[in-house]
Structure formats: structure tokens, C-alpha cells
PDB file of C-alpha atoms in Angstrom:
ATOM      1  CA  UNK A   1     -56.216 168.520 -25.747  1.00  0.00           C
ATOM      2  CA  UNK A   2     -54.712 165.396 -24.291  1.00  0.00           C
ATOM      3  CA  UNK A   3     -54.234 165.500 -20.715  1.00  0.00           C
ATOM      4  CA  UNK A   4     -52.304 163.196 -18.404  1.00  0.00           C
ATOM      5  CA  UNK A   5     -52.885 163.038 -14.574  1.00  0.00           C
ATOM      6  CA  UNK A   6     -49.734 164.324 -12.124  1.00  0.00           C
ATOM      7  CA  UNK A   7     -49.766 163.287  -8.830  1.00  0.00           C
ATOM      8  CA  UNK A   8     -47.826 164.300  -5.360  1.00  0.00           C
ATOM      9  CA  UNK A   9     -47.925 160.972  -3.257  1.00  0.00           C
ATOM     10  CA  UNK A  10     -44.967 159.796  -1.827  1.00  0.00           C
ATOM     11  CA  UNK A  11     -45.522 155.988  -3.833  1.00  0.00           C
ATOM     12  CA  UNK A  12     -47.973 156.968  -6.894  1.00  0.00           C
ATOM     13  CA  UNK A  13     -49.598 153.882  -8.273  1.00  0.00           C
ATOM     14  CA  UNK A  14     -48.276 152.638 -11.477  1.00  0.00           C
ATOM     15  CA  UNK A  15     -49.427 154.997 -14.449  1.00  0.00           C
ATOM     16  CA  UNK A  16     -50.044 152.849 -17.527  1.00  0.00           C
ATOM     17  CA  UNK A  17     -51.372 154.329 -21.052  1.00  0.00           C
ATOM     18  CA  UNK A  18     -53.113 152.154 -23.551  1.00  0.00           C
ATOM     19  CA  UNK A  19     -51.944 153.540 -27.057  1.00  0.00           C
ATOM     20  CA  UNK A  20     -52.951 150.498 -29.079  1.00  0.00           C
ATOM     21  CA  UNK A  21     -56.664 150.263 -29.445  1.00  0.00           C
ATOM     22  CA  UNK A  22     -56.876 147.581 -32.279  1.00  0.00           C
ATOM     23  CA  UNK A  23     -57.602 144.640 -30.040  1.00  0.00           C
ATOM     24  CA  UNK A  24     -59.533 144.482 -26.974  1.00  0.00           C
ATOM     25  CA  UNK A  25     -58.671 141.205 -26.399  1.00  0.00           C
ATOM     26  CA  UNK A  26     -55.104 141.755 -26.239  1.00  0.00           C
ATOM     27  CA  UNK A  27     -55.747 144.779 -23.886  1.00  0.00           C
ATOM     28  CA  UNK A  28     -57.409 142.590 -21.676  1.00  0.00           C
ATOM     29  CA  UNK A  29     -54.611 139.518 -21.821  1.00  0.00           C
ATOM     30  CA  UNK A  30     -52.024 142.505 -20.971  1.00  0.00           C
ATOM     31  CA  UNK A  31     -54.527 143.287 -18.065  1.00  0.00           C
ATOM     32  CA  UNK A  32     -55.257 140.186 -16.827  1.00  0.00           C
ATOM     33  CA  UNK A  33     -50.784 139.592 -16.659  1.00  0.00           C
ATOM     34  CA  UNK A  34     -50.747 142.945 -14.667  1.00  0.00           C
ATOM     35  CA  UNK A  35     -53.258 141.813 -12.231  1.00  0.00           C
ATOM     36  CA  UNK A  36     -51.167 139.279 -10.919  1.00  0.00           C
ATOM     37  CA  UNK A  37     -49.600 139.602  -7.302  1.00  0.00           C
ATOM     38  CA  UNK A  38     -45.629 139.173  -7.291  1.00  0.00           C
ATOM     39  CA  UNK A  39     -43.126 138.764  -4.181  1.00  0.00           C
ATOM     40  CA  UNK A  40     -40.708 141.983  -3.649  1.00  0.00           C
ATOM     41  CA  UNK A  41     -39.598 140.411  -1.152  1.00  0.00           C
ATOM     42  CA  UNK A  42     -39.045 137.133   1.981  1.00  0.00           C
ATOM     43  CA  UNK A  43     -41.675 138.850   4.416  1.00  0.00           C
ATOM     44  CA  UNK A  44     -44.052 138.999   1.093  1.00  0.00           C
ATOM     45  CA  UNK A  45     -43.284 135.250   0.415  1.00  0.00           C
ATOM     46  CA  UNK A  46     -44.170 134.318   4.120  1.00  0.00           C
ATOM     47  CA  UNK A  47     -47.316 137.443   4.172  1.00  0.00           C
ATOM     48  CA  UNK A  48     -48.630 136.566   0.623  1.00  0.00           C
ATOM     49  CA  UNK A  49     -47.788 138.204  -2.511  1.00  0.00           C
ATOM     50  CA  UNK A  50     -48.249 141.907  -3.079  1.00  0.00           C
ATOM     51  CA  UNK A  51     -50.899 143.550  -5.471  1.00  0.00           C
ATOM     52  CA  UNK A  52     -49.691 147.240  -7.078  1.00  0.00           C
ATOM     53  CA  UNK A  53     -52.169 149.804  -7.468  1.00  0.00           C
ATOM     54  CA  UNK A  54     -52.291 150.664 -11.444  1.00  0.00           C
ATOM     55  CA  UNK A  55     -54.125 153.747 -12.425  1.00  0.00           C
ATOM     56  CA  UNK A  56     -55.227 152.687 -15.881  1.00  0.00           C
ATOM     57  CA  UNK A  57     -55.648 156.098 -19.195  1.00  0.00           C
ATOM     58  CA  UNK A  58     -57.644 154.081 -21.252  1.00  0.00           C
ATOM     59  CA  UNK A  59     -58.631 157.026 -23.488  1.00  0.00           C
ATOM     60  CA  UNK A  60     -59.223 156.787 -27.131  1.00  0.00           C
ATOM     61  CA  UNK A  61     -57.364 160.039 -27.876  1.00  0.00           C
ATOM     62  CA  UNK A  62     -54.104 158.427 -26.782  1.00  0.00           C
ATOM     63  CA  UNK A  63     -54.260 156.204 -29.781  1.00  0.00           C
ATOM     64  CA  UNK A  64     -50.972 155.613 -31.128  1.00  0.00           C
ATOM     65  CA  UNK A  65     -49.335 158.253 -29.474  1.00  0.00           C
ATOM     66  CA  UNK A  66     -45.386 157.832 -28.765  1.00  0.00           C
ATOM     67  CA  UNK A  67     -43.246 158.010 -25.609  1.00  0.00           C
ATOM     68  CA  UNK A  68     -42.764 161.604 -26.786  1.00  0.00           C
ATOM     69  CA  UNK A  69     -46.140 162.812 -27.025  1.00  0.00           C
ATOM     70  CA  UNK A  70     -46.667 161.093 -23.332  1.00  0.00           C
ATOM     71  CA  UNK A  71     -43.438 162.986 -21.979  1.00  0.00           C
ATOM     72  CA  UNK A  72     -44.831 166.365 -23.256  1.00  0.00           C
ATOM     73  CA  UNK A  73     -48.454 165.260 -21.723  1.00  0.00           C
ATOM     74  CA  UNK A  74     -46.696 164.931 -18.564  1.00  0.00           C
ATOM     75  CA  UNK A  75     -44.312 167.663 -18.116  1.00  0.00           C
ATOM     76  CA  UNK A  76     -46.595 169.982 -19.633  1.00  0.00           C
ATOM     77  CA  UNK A  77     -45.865 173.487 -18.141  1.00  0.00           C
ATOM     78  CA  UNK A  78     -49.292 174.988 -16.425  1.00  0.00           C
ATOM     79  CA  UNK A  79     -49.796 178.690 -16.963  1.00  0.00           C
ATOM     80  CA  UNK A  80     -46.737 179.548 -19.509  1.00  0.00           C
ATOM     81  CA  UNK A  81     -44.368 178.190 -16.350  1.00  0.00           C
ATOM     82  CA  UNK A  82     -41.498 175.721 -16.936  1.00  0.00           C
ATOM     83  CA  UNK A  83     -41.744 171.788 -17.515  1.00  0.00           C
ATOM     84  CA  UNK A  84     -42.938 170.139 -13.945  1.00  0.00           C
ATOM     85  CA  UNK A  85     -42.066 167.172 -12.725  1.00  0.00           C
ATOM     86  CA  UNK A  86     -44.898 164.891 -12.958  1.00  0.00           C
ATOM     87  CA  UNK A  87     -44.485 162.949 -10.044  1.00  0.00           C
ATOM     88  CA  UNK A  88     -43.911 159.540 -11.737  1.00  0.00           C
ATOM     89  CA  UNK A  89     -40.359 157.931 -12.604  1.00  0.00           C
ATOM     90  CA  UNK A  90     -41.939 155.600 -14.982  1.00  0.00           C
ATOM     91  CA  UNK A  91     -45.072 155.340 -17.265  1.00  0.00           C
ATOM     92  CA  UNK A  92     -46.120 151.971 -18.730  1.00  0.00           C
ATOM     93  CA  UNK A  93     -47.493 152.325 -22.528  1.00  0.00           C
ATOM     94  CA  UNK A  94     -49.673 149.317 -23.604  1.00  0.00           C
ATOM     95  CA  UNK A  95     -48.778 150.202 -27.569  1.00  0.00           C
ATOM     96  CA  UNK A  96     -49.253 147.900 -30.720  1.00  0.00           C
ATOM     97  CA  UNK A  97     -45.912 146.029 -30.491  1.00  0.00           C
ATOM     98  CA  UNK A  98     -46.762 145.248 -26.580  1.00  0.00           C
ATOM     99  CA  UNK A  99     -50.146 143.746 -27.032  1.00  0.00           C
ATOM    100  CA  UNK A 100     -49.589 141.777 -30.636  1.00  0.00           C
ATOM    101  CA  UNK A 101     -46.607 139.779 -29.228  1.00  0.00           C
ATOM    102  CA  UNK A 102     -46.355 136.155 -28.369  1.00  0.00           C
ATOM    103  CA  UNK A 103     -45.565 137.299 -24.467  1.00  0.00           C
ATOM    104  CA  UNK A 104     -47.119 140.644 -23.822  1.00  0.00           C
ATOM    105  CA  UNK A 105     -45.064 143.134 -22.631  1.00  0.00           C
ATOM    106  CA  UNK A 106     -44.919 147.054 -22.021  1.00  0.00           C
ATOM    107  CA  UNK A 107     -42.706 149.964 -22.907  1.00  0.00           C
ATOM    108  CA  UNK A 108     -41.079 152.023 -19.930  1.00  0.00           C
ATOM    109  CA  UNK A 109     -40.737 155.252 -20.342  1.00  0.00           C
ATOM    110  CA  UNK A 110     -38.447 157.120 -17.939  1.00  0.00           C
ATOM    111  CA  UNK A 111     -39.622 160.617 -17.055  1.00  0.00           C
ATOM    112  CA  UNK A 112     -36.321 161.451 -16.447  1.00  0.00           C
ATOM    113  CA  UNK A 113     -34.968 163.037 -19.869  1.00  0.00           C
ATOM    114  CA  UNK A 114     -31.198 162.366 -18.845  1.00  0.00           C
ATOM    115  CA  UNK A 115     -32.270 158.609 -18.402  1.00  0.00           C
ATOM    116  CA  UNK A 116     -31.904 155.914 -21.165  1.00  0.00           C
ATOM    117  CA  UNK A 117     -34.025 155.355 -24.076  1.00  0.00           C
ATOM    118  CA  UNK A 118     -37.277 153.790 -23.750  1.00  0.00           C
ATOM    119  CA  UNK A 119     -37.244 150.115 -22.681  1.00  0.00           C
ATOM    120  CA  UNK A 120     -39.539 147.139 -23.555  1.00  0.00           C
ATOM    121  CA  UNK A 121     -40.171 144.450 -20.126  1.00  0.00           C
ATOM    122  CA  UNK A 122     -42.230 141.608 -19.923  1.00  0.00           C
ATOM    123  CA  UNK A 123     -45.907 142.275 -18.172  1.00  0.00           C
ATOM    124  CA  UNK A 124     -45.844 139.614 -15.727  1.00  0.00           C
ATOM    125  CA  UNK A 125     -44.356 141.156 -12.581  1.00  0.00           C
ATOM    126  CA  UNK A 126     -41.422 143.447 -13.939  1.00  0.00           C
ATOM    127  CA  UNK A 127     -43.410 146.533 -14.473  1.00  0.00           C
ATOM    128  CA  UNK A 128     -44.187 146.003 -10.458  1.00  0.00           C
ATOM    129  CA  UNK A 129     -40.853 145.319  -9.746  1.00  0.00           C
ATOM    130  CA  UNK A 130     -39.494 148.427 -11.695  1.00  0.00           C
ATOM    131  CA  UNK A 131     -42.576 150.314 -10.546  1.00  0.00           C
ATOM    132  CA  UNK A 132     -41.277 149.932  -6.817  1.00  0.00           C
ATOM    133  CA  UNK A 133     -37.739 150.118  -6.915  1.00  0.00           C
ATOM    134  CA  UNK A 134     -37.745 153.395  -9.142  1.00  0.00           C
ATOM    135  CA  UNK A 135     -40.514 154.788  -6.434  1.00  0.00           C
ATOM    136  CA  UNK A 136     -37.967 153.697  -3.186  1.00  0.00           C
ATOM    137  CA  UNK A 137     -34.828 154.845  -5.037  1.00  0.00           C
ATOM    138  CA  UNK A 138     -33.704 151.320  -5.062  1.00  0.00           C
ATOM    139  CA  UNK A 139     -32.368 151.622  -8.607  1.00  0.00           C
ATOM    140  CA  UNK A 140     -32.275 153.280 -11.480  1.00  0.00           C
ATOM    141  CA  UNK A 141     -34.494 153.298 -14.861  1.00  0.00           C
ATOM    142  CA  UNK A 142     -30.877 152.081 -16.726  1.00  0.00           C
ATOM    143  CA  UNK A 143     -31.116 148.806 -14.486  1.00  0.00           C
ATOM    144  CA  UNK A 144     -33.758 147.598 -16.317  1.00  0.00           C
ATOM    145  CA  UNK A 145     -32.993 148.695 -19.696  1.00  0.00           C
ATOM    146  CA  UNK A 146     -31.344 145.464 -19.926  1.00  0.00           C
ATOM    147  CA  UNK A 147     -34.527 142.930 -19.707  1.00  0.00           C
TER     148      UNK A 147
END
């Protein structure tokens, strides 16, 4: 059974699946962008750039597995009970189109099911960027269904 962790903290770390396991090399490009520190904002420019916390599934099982099968992972009811939340707004898939692109990018998957459709983003800074703002309420998923 595939199992996906849920978590209670206030400001998770970024939850990203790897569901395309045909190139390691590619994984670790999409790493390496990830790794990068970006600027939220001025006091980060003048304090130095900020660094999120991602907690990586790299898990074999998850091969090819769609935003569906990551939603039902997720909300996965524990002991016959209804769906849970899952304590995420967003989960980052590293899938086949992502990683076999020119510019490696993700797809964001609200965990919301009245949000928008899935959404593909770049991997250099805007999965941080959505990461945060979701996590503060500063937006919405739908804002960046548009990059």
C-alpha cells in the first residue's frame, strides 16, 4: 500500500513526490534548481536569501502515479472515518513531463478539491514562492495557475 506522510505544523515543509524514475540525472537537475535560496521578501534581500525545507518521497512505488492517486494517498480516511485533511495546500510531483523538459519544472497539485486543476511552474523559486504564500494564506492555489 502506498502511503503518504500528513503532518500538523503550522508551516509544513514543502512535500514533493518523484513519480518519474527514468532518469536520475534529471531528478537530480530538478534537485539541484530546488536547492536554491530565493528572496520572499526586502528584509530577505538585506538578511540573505531564504532556504525552504522540502521533505523529499522518493519511493519507487510512486512511479508514475497521477495527481489523483496522490490526492487519495493523502486524504486517505484512517479507520473507515471520512477523508482528512492532510495538512498540506500543495504537493509538488517531479513526473516525466517535469524532468524531460528543456527548463525543469513541477506539477502543483492543490489539496483543495474545490481548487483549480493541476498546474505546471517552473522549479527555480516558484514552488517556494507558492509553497509560502499558500502556507500564510497570502493567496490562493488559482493565483498561480497562471505561470
Amino acid at each position: 500500500m502506498r502511503v503518504l506522510p500528513k503532518t500538523d505544523e503550522d508551516y509544513p515543509p514543502m512535500l514533493l513526490v518523484r513519480t518519474h524514475y527514468g532518469d536520475d540525472a534529471a531528478w537530480q537537475r530538478l534537485r539541484t534548481a530546488l536547492d536554491q535560496p530565493w528572496v520572499f521578501d526586502a528584509r530577505d534581500e538585506e538578511e540573505g536569501s531564504v532556504k525552504e525545507k522540502i521533505l523529499c518521497v522518493d519511493a519507487p512505488e510512486w512511479a508514475d502515479a497521477t495527481p489523483a492517486d496522490i490526492l487519495a494517498a493523502l486524504t486517505a480516511p484512517e479507520d473507515g472515518e471520512e477523508p482528512e485533511e492532510c495538512g498540506w495546500d500543495v504537493v509538488f510531483l517531479a513526473d516525466r513531463v517535469g524532468m524531460e523538459g528543456a527548463e525543469v519544472s513541477l506539477l502543483a497539485v492543490s489539496t483543495d478539491p474545490e481548487d483549480t486543476e493541476p498546474c505546471r511552474i517552473p522549479a527555480v523559486e516558484t514552488p517556494h514562492e507558492m509553497h509560502c504564500n499558500l502556507a500564510l494564506g497570502n493567496m490562493d492555489f488559482s493565483d498561480f495557475a497562471d505561470f
